[in-house]
Amino acid sequence: MSSKRVLTGVTTTGTPHLGNYVGAIRPAIIASQNPENEAYLFLANYHGIIKCHDPEQIHQSTLAVAATWLACGLDYEKVTFYRQSDIPEILELNWILSCVCAKGLMNRAHAYKAAVQDNAERNEEDPDHGIEMGLYCYPILMSADILIFNADLVPVGRDQIQHLEMTRDIAQRFNHRFQKELFRLPSAVVSDDAVLLGLDGRKMSKSYGNTIPLFESEKKLQKSVNKIITNMKEPGEPKDTEDSTLFEIYKAFANPEEVATMAQAYKDGIAWGEAKKIVFAKINRELAEGREKFAELTAKPQQIEDILQAGAQKARKEAQERLQQIRDAVGIRPLR
Ligand code: ADP
Ligand code: TRP
């Protein structure tokens, strides 16, 4: 059985929340524990600076995201865990791929098109007003992240599927142009799990300010759970599980039996306050250990730095070898 390379990156903007945990962190850690997989997990800080222009936030978030992964059980000795900016070969490959990637492909990227659309809606004369090259070329950088390590599987959110299609396109074009099968064509892996909802019932997202931070204190977690939107139904009145954000969040943490018991409690008219206590206890049980580890880790940034440096050493050795082959393929080689 040949092992599969699983690779994913996390952009270092903001503090991870329950949605990131359920949708990305938890499944990636489970996948990395599968002995058939070789996992590459990295902090995408060069992606972070595309949208976030606050240096302190980028820096703090790098610490928070790294500590979150480690606190959630990432085994840095098994997984190759590194920070994008520690692997300069990625940026070199980014340029080489830029020379292969069709401009028209980038014109079709969702993030760029959304920015153009935004300008049109604001009646801006220049459709490219305020759009920077980082945003425009971001799918090429993502391709470089993936292709430098020849990943097979890339777990991502739905919004990233297009970037995987673009990566395949760029890889194919390179292989064809230089008549070498240098790049494997990676596939996106998208979790079937429902998107976790936030305090206001919309998708939980940093952009909506409706998140429950993953490792906030127990007290704050309780307060956040109490803020989850419900309806005006009184205790004793049967409640619907269908449109219940509270029920959806509970489902992401409870086992099927517990979910069935909660569904029955809804039918029997459980009071919202009571249901919230159960939901809080459930989430808190799963996160308590990680929260403690997170606090310990963030208090020792040097320890995280050392872990990332060790990861970078491992990753770089491989990236350098790959880049050598790629440079050679395009004719950048020593004179002899
Ligand atoms: P945000 O929307 O808060 O900015 P990101 O876009 O940084 O989150 O997402 C990082 C990862 O977490 C992605 O893999 C994304 O699919 C996942 N994710 C984000 N929000 C949710 C959610 N509400 N439910 C499930 N997964 C989520
Ligand atoms: N763009 C991804 C996101 O916003 C993060 C990311 C950067 C990534 N490089 C990657 C994901 C490479 C997978 C593979 O979620």
CSV table of C-alpha atoms and ligand atoms in Angstrom, one decimal:
chain,number,residue,atom,x,y,z
A,1,MET,CA,0.0,0.0,0.0
A,2,SER,CA,1.5,3.3,-1.0
A,3,SER,CA,1.2,6.1,1.6
A,4,LYS,CA,-0.7,9.3,0.6
A,5,ARG,CA,0.7,12.7,1.2
A,6,VAL,CA,-1.8,14.9,2.9
A,7,LEU,CA,-1.0,18.6,3.0
A,8,THR,CA,-2.9,21.6,4.3
A,9,GLY,CA,-2.1,25.2,5.3
A,10,VAL,CA,-3.8,27.6,7.7
A,11,THR,CA,-3.8,31.3,7.1
A,12,THR,CA,-2.4,33.2,10.1
A,13,THR,CA,-5.0,35.8,10.6
A,14,GLY,CA,-7.1,35.9,13.8
A,15,THR,CA,-7.7,33.4,16.5
A,16,PRO,CA,-9.1,29.9,15.7
A,17,HIS,CA,-12.7,29.4,16.6
A,18,LEU,CA,-15.0,26.4,17.0
A,19,GLY,CA,-15.9,26.4,13.3
A,20,ASN,CA,-12.2,26.1,12.3
A,21,TYR,CA,-11.8,23.3,14.9
A,22,VAL,CA,-14.8,21.2,13.7
A,23,GLY,CA,-14.2,21.9,10.0
A,24,ALA,CA,-10.5,21.9,9.7
A,25,ILE,CA,-8.3,21.2,12.8
A,26,ARG,CA,-10.1,18.1,14.1
A,27,PRO,CA,-10.3,16.3,10.8
A,28,ALA,CA,-6.8,17.2,9.8
A,29,ILE,CA,-5.4,15.8,13.1
A,30,ILE,CA,-7.4,12.6,12.7
A,31,ALA,CA,-6.1,12.3,9.1
A,32,SER,CA,-2.5,12.9,10.3
A,33,GLN,CA,-2.9,10.1,12.8
A,34,ASN,CA,-3.6,7.6,10.1
A,35,PRO,CA,-0.4,5.6,9.6
A,36,GLU,CA,-1.1,5.3,5.9
A,37,ASN,CA,-0.7,9.1,5.5
A,38,GLU,CA,2.3,11.3,5.5
A,39,ALA,CA,1.1,14.7,6.8
A,40,TYR,CA,2.4,18.2,6.0
A,41,LEU,CA,0.8,20.9,8.0
A,42,PHE,CA,1.9,24.5,7.7
A,43,LEU,CA,1.2,28.1,8.9
A,44,ALA,CA,0.5,30.1,5.7
A,45,ASN,CA,1.8,33.4,6.9
A,46,TYR,CA,2.6,34.7,3.4
A,47,HIS,CA,-1.1,34.1,2.7
A,48,GLY,CA,-1.9,36.0,5.9
A,49,ILE,CA,-0.3,39.3,4.6
A,50,ILE,CA,-2.6,39.3,1.6
A,51,LYS,CA,-5.6,40.5,3.6
A,52,CYS,CA,-4.2,41.4,7.0
A,53,HIS,CA,-2.0,44.5,7.0
A,54,ASP,CA,-1.5,44.6,10.8
A,55,PRO,CA,2.0,43.2,11.5
A,56,GLU,CA,1.2,42.6,15.2
A,57,GLN,CA,-1.9,40.6,14.3
A,58,ILE,CA,0.0,38.4,11.8
A,59,HIS,CA,2.7,37.8,14.4
A,60,GLN,CA,0.3,37.0,17.2
A,61,SER,CA,-1.9,34.9,15.0
A,62,THR,CA,1.1,32.8,14.0
A,63,LEU,CA,1.7,32.0,17.7
A,64,ALA,CA,-2.1,31.4,18.3
A,65,VAL,CA,-2.5,29.1,15.3
A,66,ALA,CA,0.6,27.1,16.0
A,67,ALA,CA,-0.3,26.7,19.7
A,68,THR,CA,-3.8,25.6,18.7
A,69,TRP,CA,-2.6,22.8,16.5
A,70,LEU,CA,-0.1,21.6,19.1
A,71,ALA,CA,-2.7,21.9,21.9
A,72,CYS,CA,-5.2,19.9,19.8
A,73,GLY,CA,-2.8,17.0,19.6
A,74,LEU,CA,-0.7,17.5,16.5
A,75,ASP,CA,2.3,15.2,16.9
A,76,TYR,CA,5.1,17.3,15.5
A,77,GLU,CA,7.5,14.4,15.4
A,78,LYS,CA,5.3,12.5,13.0
A,79,VAL,CA,3.8,15.3,11.1
A,80,THR,CA,6.0,17.8,9.1
A,81,PHE,CA,4.9,21.0,10.8
A,82,TYR,CA,6.4,24.2,9.5
A,83,ARG,CA,5.9,27.9,8.8
A,84,GLN,CA,5.6,28.9,5.1
A,85,SER,CA,8.1,31.8,5.4
A,86,ASP,CA,10.8,29.4,6.7
A,87,ILE,CA,10.8,27.6,3.3
A,88,PRO,CA,12.0,30.2,0.8
A,89,GLU,CA,11.9,27.5,-1.9
A,90,ILE,CA,8.2,27.9,-1.9
A,91,LEU,CA,8.6,31.5,-3.1
A,92,GLU,CA,11.1,30.5,-5.7
A,93,LEU,CA,8.7,27.9,-7.1
A,94,ASN,CA,6.0,30.6,-6.9
A,95,TRP,CA,7.9,32.6,-9.5
A,96,ILE,CA,8.6,29.6,-11.8
A,97,LEU,CA,4.9,28.7,-11.7
A,98,SER,CA,4.0,32.3,-12.4
A,99,CYS,CA,5.9,31.9,-15.7
A,100,VAL,CA,3.7,28.9,-16.6
A,101,CYS,CA,0.3,30.1,-15.3
A,102,ALA,CA,-2.0,31.7,-17.8
A,103,LYS,CA,-3.2,35.2,-16.8
A,104,GLY,CA,-6.7,34.2,-17.9
A,105,LEU,CA,-6.7,31.6,-15.2
A,106,MET,CA,-6.1,34.1,-12.5
A,107,ASN,CA,-8.8,36.4,-14.0
A,108,ARG,CA,-11.3,33.7,-13.1
A,109,ALA,CA,-10.3,33.2,-9.5
A,110,HIS,CA,-13.2,33.7,-7.1
A,111,ALA,CA,-11.4,36.1,-4.7
A,112,TYR,CA,-10.3,38.4,-7.5
A,113,LYS,CA,-13.7,38.3,-9.2
A,114,ALA,CA,-15.4,39.2,-5.9
A,115,ALA,CA,-13.1,42.2,-5.5
A,116,VAL,CA,-13.9,43.4,-9.1
A,117,GLN,CA,-17.6,42.9,-8.4
A,118,ASP,CA,-17.3,44.9,-5.3
A,119,ASN,CA,-15.8,47.8,-7.3
A,120,ALA,CA,-18.6,47.6,-9.8
A,121,GLU,CA,-21.2,47.8,-7.1
A,122,ARG,CA,-19.5,50.8,-5.7
A,123,ASN,CA,-19.4,52.4,-9.2
A,124,GLU,CA,-15.6,52.6,-9.1
A,125,GLU,CA,-14.3,53.6,-12.6
A,126,ASP,CA,-11.3,51.3,-12.4
A,127,PRO,CA,-12.5,47.6,-12.0
A,128,ASP,CA,-9.1,46.8,-10.4
A,129,HIS,CA,-9.3,49.7,-7.9
A,130,GLY,CA,-7.5,48.8,-4.7
A,131,ILE,CA,-6.7,45.2,-5.8
A,132,GLU,CA,-3.2,44.1,-5.1
A,133,MET,CA,-1.1,41.6,-6.9
A,134,GLY,CA,-0.9,39.4,-3.8
A,135,LEU,CA,-4.7,38.8,-4.0
A,136,TYR,CA,-4.6,38.4,-7.8
A,137,CYS,CA,-1.8,35.8,-7.7
A,138,TYR,CA,-2.8,34.1,-4.5
A,139,PRO,CA,-3.7,30.8,-6.3
A,140,ILE,CA,-0.2,30.5,-7.7
A,141,LEU,CA,1.3,30.8,-4.2
A,142,MET,CA,-1.1,28.1,-3.0
A,143,SER,CA,0.0,25.9,-6.0
A,144,ALA,CA,3.6,26.4,-5.0
A,145,ASP,CA,2.8,25.3,-1.4
A,146,ILE,CA,1.2,22.1,-2.7
A,147,LEU,CA,3.5,21.2,-5.6
A,148,ILE,CA,6.8,21.7,-3.8
A,149,PHE,CA,5.9,18.7,-1.6
A,150,ASN,CA,4.0,16.8,-4.3
A,151,ALA,CA,0.9,16.4,-2.2
A,152,ASP,CA,-1.8,13.9,-3.2
A,153,LEU,CA,-4.6,15.0,-0.9
A,154,VAL,CA,-5.4,18.5,0.3
A,155,PRO,CA,-8.1,18.9,2.9
A,156,VAL,CA,-9.7,22.3,2.5
A,157,GLY,CA,-13.0,24.2,2.9
A,158,ARG,CA,-15.4,24.3,-0.1
A,159,ASP,CA,-14.3,27.8,-1.0
A,160,GLN,CA,-10.8,26.5,-1.8
A,161,ILE,CA,-11.9,23.8,-4.4
A,162,GLN,CA,-11.3,26.2,-7.3
A,163,HIS,CA,-7.7,26.7,-6.1
A,164,LEU,CA,-7.1,23.0,-6.2
A,165,GLU,CA,-8.4,22.9,-9.8
A,166,MET,CA,-6.0,25.7,-10.7
A,167,THR,CA,-3.1,23.9,-9.0
A,168,ARG,CA,-3.9,20.9,-11.2
A,169,ASP,CA,-4.1,23.1,-14.3
A,170,ILE,CA,-0.7,24.8,-13.5
A,171,ALA,CA,0.9,21.4,-12.7
A,172,GLN,CA,-0.3,19.9,-16.0
A,173,ARG,CA,0.8,22.8,-18.0
A,174,PHE,CA,4.3,22.6,-16.5
A,175,ASN,CA,4.6,18.9,-17.1
A,176,HIS,CA,3.4,19.3,-20.6
A,177,ARG,CA,5.7,22.3,-21.4
A,178,PHE,CA,8.8,20.7,-20.1
A,179,GLN,CA,7.9,17.2,-21.1
A,180,LYS,CA,8.5,15.8,-17.6
A,181,GLU,CA,6.0,14.3,-15.1
A,182,LEU,CA,7.5,16.4,-12.3
A,183,PHE,CA,4.3,17.3,-10.6
A,184,ARG,CA,1.6,14.9,-9.3
A,185,LEU,CA,-1.9,16.2,-9.7
A,186,PRO,CA,-3.4,16.8,-6.2
A,187,SER,CA,-7.0,16.4,-5.2
A,188,ALA,CA,-9.1,18.5,-2.8
A,189,VAL,CA,-10.6,16.6,0.2
A,190,VAL,CA,-13.7,18.4,1.3
A,191,SER,CA,-15.4,17.3,4.5
A,192,ASP,CA,-19.1,16.4,4.3
A,193,ASP,CA,-19.6,17.8,7.7
A,194,ALA,CA,-22.1,20.6,7.9
A,195,VAL,CA,-20.7,24.1,8.3
A,196,LEU,CA,-20.8,25.1,12.0
A,197,LEU,CA,-23.1,28.0,12.7
A,198,GLY,CA,-22.2,31.0,14.8
A,199,LEU,CA,-23.9,32.9,17.7
A,200,ASP,CA,-26.3,34.6,15.3
A,201,GLY,CA,-27.2,31.5,13.3
A,202,ARG,CA,-25.1,32.4,10.2
A,203,LYS,CA,-21.9,30.5,9.3
A,204,MET,CA,-19.4,30.9,12.1
A,205,SER,CA,-16.7,33.1,10.7
A,206,LYS,CA,-14.2,35.7,11.7
A,207,SER,CA,-15.7,38.0,9.1
A,208,TYR,CA,-19.1,38.0,10.8
A,209,GLY,CA,-17.8,38.5,14.3
A,210,ASN,CA,-20.1,35.7,15.5
A,211,THR,CA,-17.5,33.2,16.6
A,212,ILE,CA,-16.8,31.2,19.7
A,213,PRO,CA,-13.0,31.3,20.2
A,214,LEU,CA,-11.7,27.8,20.6
A,215,PHE,CA,-9.7,28.2,23.7
A,216,GLU,CA,-11.3,31.1,25.5
A,217,SER,CA,-11.6,30.6,29.3
A,218,GLU,CA,-14.3,28.3,30.7
A,219,LYS,CA,-16.2,31.3,32.0
A,220,LYS,CA,-16.1,33.0,28.6
A,221,LEU,CA,-17.1,29.8,26.8
A,222,GLN,CA,-20.1,29.5,29.1
A,223,LYS,CA,-21.1,33.1,28.3
A,224,SER,CA,-20.6,32.5,24.6
A,225,VAL,CA,-22.9,29.4,24.7
A,226,ASN,CA,-25.5,31.5,26.6
A,227,LYS,CA,-25.4,34.0,23.7
A,228,ILE,CA,-26.3,31.4,21.0
A,229,ILE,CA,-29.5,32.6,19.4
A,230,THR,CA,-32.7,30.6,20.2
A,231,ASN,CA,-36.4,31.5,19.9
A,232,MET,CA,-39.0,32.6,22.4
A,233,LYS,CA,-40.4,29.2,23.2
A,234,GLU,CA,-41.1,28.7,26.9
A,235,PRO,CA,-39.9,25.8,29.1
A,236,GLY,CA,-42.3,22.8,28.5
A,237,GLU,CA,-43.1,23.9,24.9
A,238,PRO,CA,-41.8,21.3,22.4
A,239,LYS,CA,-38.9,22.7,20.4
A,240,ASP,CA,-37.7,22.1,16.8
A,241,THR,CA,-34.3,20.7,16.2
A,242,GLU,CA,-34.4,21.7,12.5
A,243,ASP,CA,-33.5,25.3,12.7
A,244,SER,CA,-31.7,25.2,16.0
A,245,THR,CA,-28.2,26.6,16.0
A,246,LEU,CA,-27.7,25.3,19.5
A,247,PHE,CA,-28.7,21.8,18.4
A,248,GLU,CA,-26.3,22.0,15.4
A,249,ILE,CA,-23.4,23.0,17.5
A,250,TYR,CA,-24.2,20.2,20.0
A,251,LYS,CA,-24.2,17.7,17.1
A,252,ALA,CA,-20.6,18.6,16.2
A,253,PHE,CA,-19.4,17.5,19.7
A,254,ALA,CA,-21.8,14.8,20.9
A,255,ASN,CA,-22.1,11.1,19.9
A,256,PRO,CA,-25.2,9.8,18.1
A,257,GLU,CA,-26.8,8.5,21.3
A,258,GLU,CA,-26.3,11.9,23.0
A,259,VAL,CA,-27.8,13.6,19.9
A,260,ALA,CA,-30.8,11.4,20.0
A,261,THR,CA,-31.3,12.1,23.8
A,262,MET,CA,-31.1,15.8,23.1
A,263,ALA,CA,-33.6,15.5,20.2
A,264,GLN,CA,-36.0,13.8,22.6
A,265,ALA,CA,-35.4,16.5,25.2
A,266,TYR,CA,-36.3,19.2,22.6
A,267,LYS,CA,-39.6,17.3,21.9
A,268,ASP,CA,-40.2,17.2,25.6
A,269,GLY,CA,-39.8,20.9,25.9
A,270,ILE,CA,-36.5,21.3,27.6
A,271,ALA,CA,-35.9,24.9,28.7
A,272,TRP,CA,-33.3,26.8,26.6
A,273,GLY,CA,-31.2,27.5,29.7
A,274,GLU,CA,-31.1,23.9,30.5
A,275,ALA,CA,-30.1,22.8,27.0
A,276,LYS,CA,-27.4,25.5,27.0
A,277,LYS,CA,-25.9,24.0,30.2
A,278,ILE,CA,-25.7,20.6,28.5
A,279,VAL,CA,-24.2,22.0,25.3
A,280,PHE,CA,-21.6,24.0,27.3
A,281,ALA,CA,-20.6,21.0,29.4
A,282,LYS,CA,-20.2,18.9,26.3
A,283,ILE,CA,-18.0,21.4,24.5
A,284,ASN,CA,-16.0,22.2,27.6
A,285,ARG,CA,-15.2,18.5,28.2
A,286,GLU,CA,-13.7,18.1,24.8
A,287,LEU,CA,-11.7,21.4,25.0
A,288,ALA,CA,-10.6,21.5,28.6
A,289,GLU,CA,-7.4,19.6,28.1
A,290,GLY,CA,-6.4,21.5,25.0
A,291,ARG,CA,-7.2,24.8,26.7
A,292,GLU,CA,-4.7,24.1,29.4
A,293,LYS,CA,-2.0,23.1,26.9
A,294,PHE,CA,-2.8,26.1,24.8
A,295,ALA,CA,-2.2,28.4,27.7
A,296,GLU,CA,1.1,26.7,28.6
A,297,LEU,CA,2.3,26.8,25.0
A,298,THR,CA,1.5,30.5,24.3
A,299,ALA,CA,3.4,31.3,27.5
A,300,LYS,CA,6.5,29.8,25.9
A,301,PRO,CA,6.8,31.1,22.4
A,302,GLN,CA,10.4,30.0,22.2
A,303,GLN,CA,9.3,26.4,22.5
A,304,ILE,CA,7.0,26.8,19.6
A,305,GLU,CA,9.7,28.5,17.6
A,306,ASP,CA,12.0,25.6,18.2
A,307,ILE,CA,9.4,23.1,17.1
A,308,LEU,CA,8.8,25.2,13.9
A,309,GLN,CA,12.5,25.4,13.2
A,310,ALA,CA,12.9,21.7,13.5
A,311,GLY,CA,9.9,21.3,11.2
A,312,ALA,CA,11.4,23.7,8.7
A,313,GLN,CA,14.7,21.9,8.7
A,314,LYS,CA,12.9,18.7,7.7
A,315,ALA,CA,10.7,20.3,5.2
A,316,ARG,CA,13.5,22.4,3.6
A,317,LYS,CA,15.7,19.6,2.9
A,318,GLU,CA,13.0,18.0,0.8
A,319,ALA,CA,12.0,21.3,-0.8
A,320,GLN,CA,15.6,22.0,-1.8
A,321,GLU,CA,15.9,18.7,-3.5
A,322,ARG,CA,12.6,19.2,-5.3
A,323,LEU,CA,13.5,22.7,-6.4
A,324,GLN,CA,16.7,21.5,-7.8
A,325,GLN,CA,14.8,19.2,-10.1
A,326,ILE,CA,12.4,21.9,-11.1
A,327,ARG,CA,15.1,24.5,-11.8
A,328,ASP,CA,16.9,21.9,-13.8
A,329,ALA,CA,13.8,21.2,-15.9
A,330,VAL,CA,13.4,24.9,-16.8
A,331,GLY,CA,17.1,25.3,-17.6
A,332,ILE,CA,18.4,27.0,-14.5
A,333,ARG,CA,21.5,25.0,-13.8
A,334,PRO,CA,25.2,25.4,-13.2
A,335,LEU,CA,27.5,25.9,-16.2
A,336,ARG,CA,29.9,23.1,-16.8
B,1,ADP,P1,-13.1,32.3,8.8
B,1,ADP,O1,-14.3,32.1,7.9
B,1,ADP,O2,-13.4,32.4,10.2
B,1,ADP,O3,-12.2,33.4,8.2
B,1,ADP,P2,-11.1,30.6,7.5
B,1,ADP,O4,-11.6,30.9,6.2
B,1,ADP,O5,-9.8,31.1,8.1
B,1,ADP,O6,-12.3,30.9,8.6
B,1,ADP,O7,-11.1,29.0,7.6
B,1,ADP,C1,-10.0,28.2,8.1
B,1,ADP,C2,-10.5,26.7,8.0
B,1,ADP,O8,-11.6,26.5,8.8
B,1,ADP,C3,-11.0,26.3,6.5
B,1,ADP,O9,-10.6,25.0,6.3
B,1,ADP,C4,-12.5,26.4,6.7
B,1,ADP,O10,-13.2,25.6,5.8
B,1,ADP,C5,-12.8,26.0,8.1
B,1,ADP,N1,-14.0,26.7,8.6
B,1,ADP,C6,-14.1,28.0,8.8
B,1,ADP,N2,-15.3,28.3,9.3
B,1,ADP,C7,-16.0,27.1,9.4
B,1,ADP,C8,-17.3,26.8,9.9
B,1,ADP,N3,-18.2,27.7,10.4
B,1,ADP,N4,-17.7,25.5,9.9
B,1,ADP,C9,-16.8,24.5,9.4
B,1,ADP,N5,-15.5,24.8,9.0
B,1,ADP,C10,-15.1,26.1,9.0
B,2,TRP,N1,-5.8,29.4,1.2
B,2,TRP,C1,-6.1,28.5,2.2
B,2,TRP,C2,-7.3,29.1,3.1
B,2,TRP,O1,-7.5,30.3,3.0
B,2,TRP,C3,-4.9,28.3,3.1
B,2,TRP,C4,-3.8,27.7,2.3
B,2,TRP,C5,-2.7,28.3,1.9
B,2,TRP,C6,-3.7,26.3,1.9
B,2,TRP,N2,-1.9,27.4,1.2
B,2,TRP,C7,-2.5,26.2,1.2
B,2,TRP,C8,-4.6,25.3,2.1
B,2,TRP,C9,-2.1,25.0,0.6
B,2,TRP,C10,-4.2,24.1,1.5
B,2,TRP,C11,-3.0,23.9,0.8
B,2,TRP,O2,-7.9,28.3,3.8
